[in-house]
Short mmCIF file of C-alpha atoms in Angstrom, two decimals:
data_model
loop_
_atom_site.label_atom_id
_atom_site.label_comp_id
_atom_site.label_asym_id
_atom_site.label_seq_id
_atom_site.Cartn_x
_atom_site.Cartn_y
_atom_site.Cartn_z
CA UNK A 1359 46.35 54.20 123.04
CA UNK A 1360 49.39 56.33 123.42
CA UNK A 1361 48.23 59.77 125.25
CA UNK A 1362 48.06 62.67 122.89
CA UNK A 1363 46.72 59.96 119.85
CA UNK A 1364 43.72 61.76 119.36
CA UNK A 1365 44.81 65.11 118.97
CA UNK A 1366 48.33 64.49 116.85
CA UNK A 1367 48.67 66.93 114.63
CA UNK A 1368 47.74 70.68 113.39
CA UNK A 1369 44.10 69.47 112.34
CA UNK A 1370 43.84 67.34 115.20
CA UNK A 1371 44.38 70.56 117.71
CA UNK A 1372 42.05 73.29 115.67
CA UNK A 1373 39.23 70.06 116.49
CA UNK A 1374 39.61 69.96 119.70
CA UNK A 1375 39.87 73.16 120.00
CA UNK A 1376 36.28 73.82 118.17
CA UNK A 1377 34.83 70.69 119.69
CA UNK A 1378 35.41 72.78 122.95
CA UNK A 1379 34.16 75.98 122.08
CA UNK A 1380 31.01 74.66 120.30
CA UNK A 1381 30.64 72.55 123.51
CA UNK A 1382 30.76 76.17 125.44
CA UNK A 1383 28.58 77.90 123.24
CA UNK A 1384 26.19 75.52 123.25
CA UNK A 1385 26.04 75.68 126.72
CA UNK A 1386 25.69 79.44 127.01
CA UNK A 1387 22.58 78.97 124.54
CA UNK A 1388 20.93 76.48 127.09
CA UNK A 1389 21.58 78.30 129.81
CA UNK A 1390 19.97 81.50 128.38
CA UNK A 1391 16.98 79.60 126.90
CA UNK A 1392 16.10 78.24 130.62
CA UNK A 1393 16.21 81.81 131.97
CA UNK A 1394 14.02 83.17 129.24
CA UNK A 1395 11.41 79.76 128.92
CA UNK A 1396 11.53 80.73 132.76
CA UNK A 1397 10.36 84.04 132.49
CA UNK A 1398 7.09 83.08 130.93
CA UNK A 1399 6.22 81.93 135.18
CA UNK A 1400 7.63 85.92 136.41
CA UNK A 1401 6.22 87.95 133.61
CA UNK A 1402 4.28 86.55 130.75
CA UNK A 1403 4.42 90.64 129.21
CA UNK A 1404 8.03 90.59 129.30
CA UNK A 1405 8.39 87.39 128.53
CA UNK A 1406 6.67 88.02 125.17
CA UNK A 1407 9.01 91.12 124.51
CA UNK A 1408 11.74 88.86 125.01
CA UNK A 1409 10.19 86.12 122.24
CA UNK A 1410 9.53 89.43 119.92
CA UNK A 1411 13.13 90.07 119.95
CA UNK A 1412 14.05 86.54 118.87
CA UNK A 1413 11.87 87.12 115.30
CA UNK A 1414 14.46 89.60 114.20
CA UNK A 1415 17.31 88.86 111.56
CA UNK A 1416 20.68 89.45 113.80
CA UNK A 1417 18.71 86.44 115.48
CA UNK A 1418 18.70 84.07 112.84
CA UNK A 1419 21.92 84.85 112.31
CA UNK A 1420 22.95 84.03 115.58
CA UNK A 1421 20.31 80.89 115.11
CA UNK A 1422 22.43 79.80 112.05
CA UNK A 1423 25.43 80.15 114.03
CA UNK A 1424 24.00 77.77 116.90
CA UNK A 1425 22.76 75.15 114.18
CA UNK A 1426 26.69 75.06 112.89
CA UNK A 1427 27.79 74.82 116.51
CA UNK A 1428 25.29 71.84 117.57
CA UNK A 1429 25.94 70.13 113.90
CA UNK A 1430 30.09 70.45 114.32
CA UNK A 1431 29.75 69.47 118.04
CA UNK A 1432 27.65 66.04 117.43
CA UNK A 1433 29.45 65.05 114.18
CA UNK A 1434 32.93 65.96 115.71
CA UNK A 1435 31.29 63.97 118.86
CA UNK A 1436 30.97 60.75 116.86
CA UNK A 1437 34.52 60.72 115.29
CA UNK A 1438 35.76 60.92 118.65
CA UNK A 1439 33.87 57.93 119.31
CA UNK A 1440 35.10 56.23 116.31
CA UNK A 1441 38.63 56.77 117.50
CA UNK A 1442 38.65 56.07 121.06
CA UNK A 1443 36.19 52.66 120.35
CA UNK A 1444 37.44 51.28 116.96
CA UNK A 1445 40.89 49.92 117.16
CA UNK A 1446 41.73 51.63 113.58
CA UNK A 1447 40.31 54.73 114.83
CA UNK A 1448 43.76 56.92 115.34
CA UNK A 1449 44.97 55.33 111.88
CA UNK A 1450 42.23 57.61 110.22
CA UNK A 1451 41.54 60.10 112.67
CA UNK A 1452 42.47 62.88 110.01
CA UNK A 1453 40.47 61.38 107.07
CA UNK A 1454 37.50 61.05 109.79
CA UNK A 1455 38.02 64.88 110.40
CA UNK A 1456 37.89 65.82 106.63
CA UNK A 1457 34.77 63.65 106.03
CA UNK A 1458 32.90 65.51 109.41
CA UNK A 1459 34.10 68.55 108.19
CA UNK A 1460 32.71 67.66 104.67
CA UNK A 1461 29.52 66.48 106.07
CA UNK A 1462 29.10 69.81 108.02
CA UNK A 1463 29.72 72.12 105.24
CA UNK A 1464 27.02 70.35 102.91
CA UNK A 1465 24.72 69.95 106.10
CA UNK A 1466 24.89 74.49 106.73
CA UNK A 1467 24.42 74.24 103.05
CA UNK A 1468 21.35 73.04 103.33
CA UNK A 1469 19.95 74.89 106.46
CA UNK A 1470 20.82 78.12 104.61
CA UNK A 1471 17.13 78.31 103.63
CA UNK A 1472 15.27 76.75 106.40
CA UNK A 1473 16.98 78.79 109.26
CA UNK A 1474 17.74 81.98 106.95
CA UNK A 1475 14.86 82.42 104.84
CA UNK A 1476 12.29 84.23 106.65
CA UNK A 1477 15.20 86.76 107.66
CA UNK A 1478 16.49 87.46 103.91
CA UNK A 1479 12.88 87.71 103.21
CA UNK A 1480 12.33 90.42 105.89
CA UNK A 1481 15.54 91.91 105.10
CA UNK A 1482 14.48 91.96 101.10
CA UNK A 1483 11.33 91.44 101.28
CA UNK A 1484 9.43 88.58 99.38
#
């Protein structure tokens, strides 16, 4: 495969560039969840303050945001399989990008409720 393949194009560029950043970001949220899983062995007290803080609404937010950066990251993941293993691959490389992208949208639709829910309801009450 010709170098550049998988990224021809102005759709092929804006995925890797969010394949990337999710990649980061997902990152930053494991390396924050070690220190604070860690702080349960320095200071259980703080360590529940910490937990407290994660029951708030800017936090499922932020929660929603992480389940749209894992979902984008592994779905993108696999089309990049598809097109550096299957010999057709860069042939549909941008149809593969519109189906993840489809797949994701419908997926966040569906963890609206399940990640969001118990914020709107604290937000609006039940």
């Amino acid at each position: 495969m010709p170098a550049g393949t998988l990224y021809r194009g102005r759709e092929g560029m804006w995925s890797w560039v969010a394949h990337r950043v999710t990649g980061v970001l997902i990152f930053f949220f494991l390396f924050v969840h070690v220190l604070d899983t860690a702080l349960v062995r320095v200071s259980p007290e703080d360590y529940d303050k910490v937990v407290a803080t994660y029951k708030t609404p800017i936090v499922a937010l932020l929660e929603y945001g992480l389940v749209a950066a894992i979902l984008f990251h592994a779905l993108n993941g696999l089309r990049v399989i598809a097109v550096d293993f299957w010999s057709k691959g860069p042939r549909y490389q941008k149809q593969m990008l519109w189906t993840v992208v489809g797949i994701w949208v419908v997926l966040m639709i569906g963890a609206l409720y399940p990640v969001l829910g118990h914020a709107a309801r604290e937000v609006f009450g039940s």
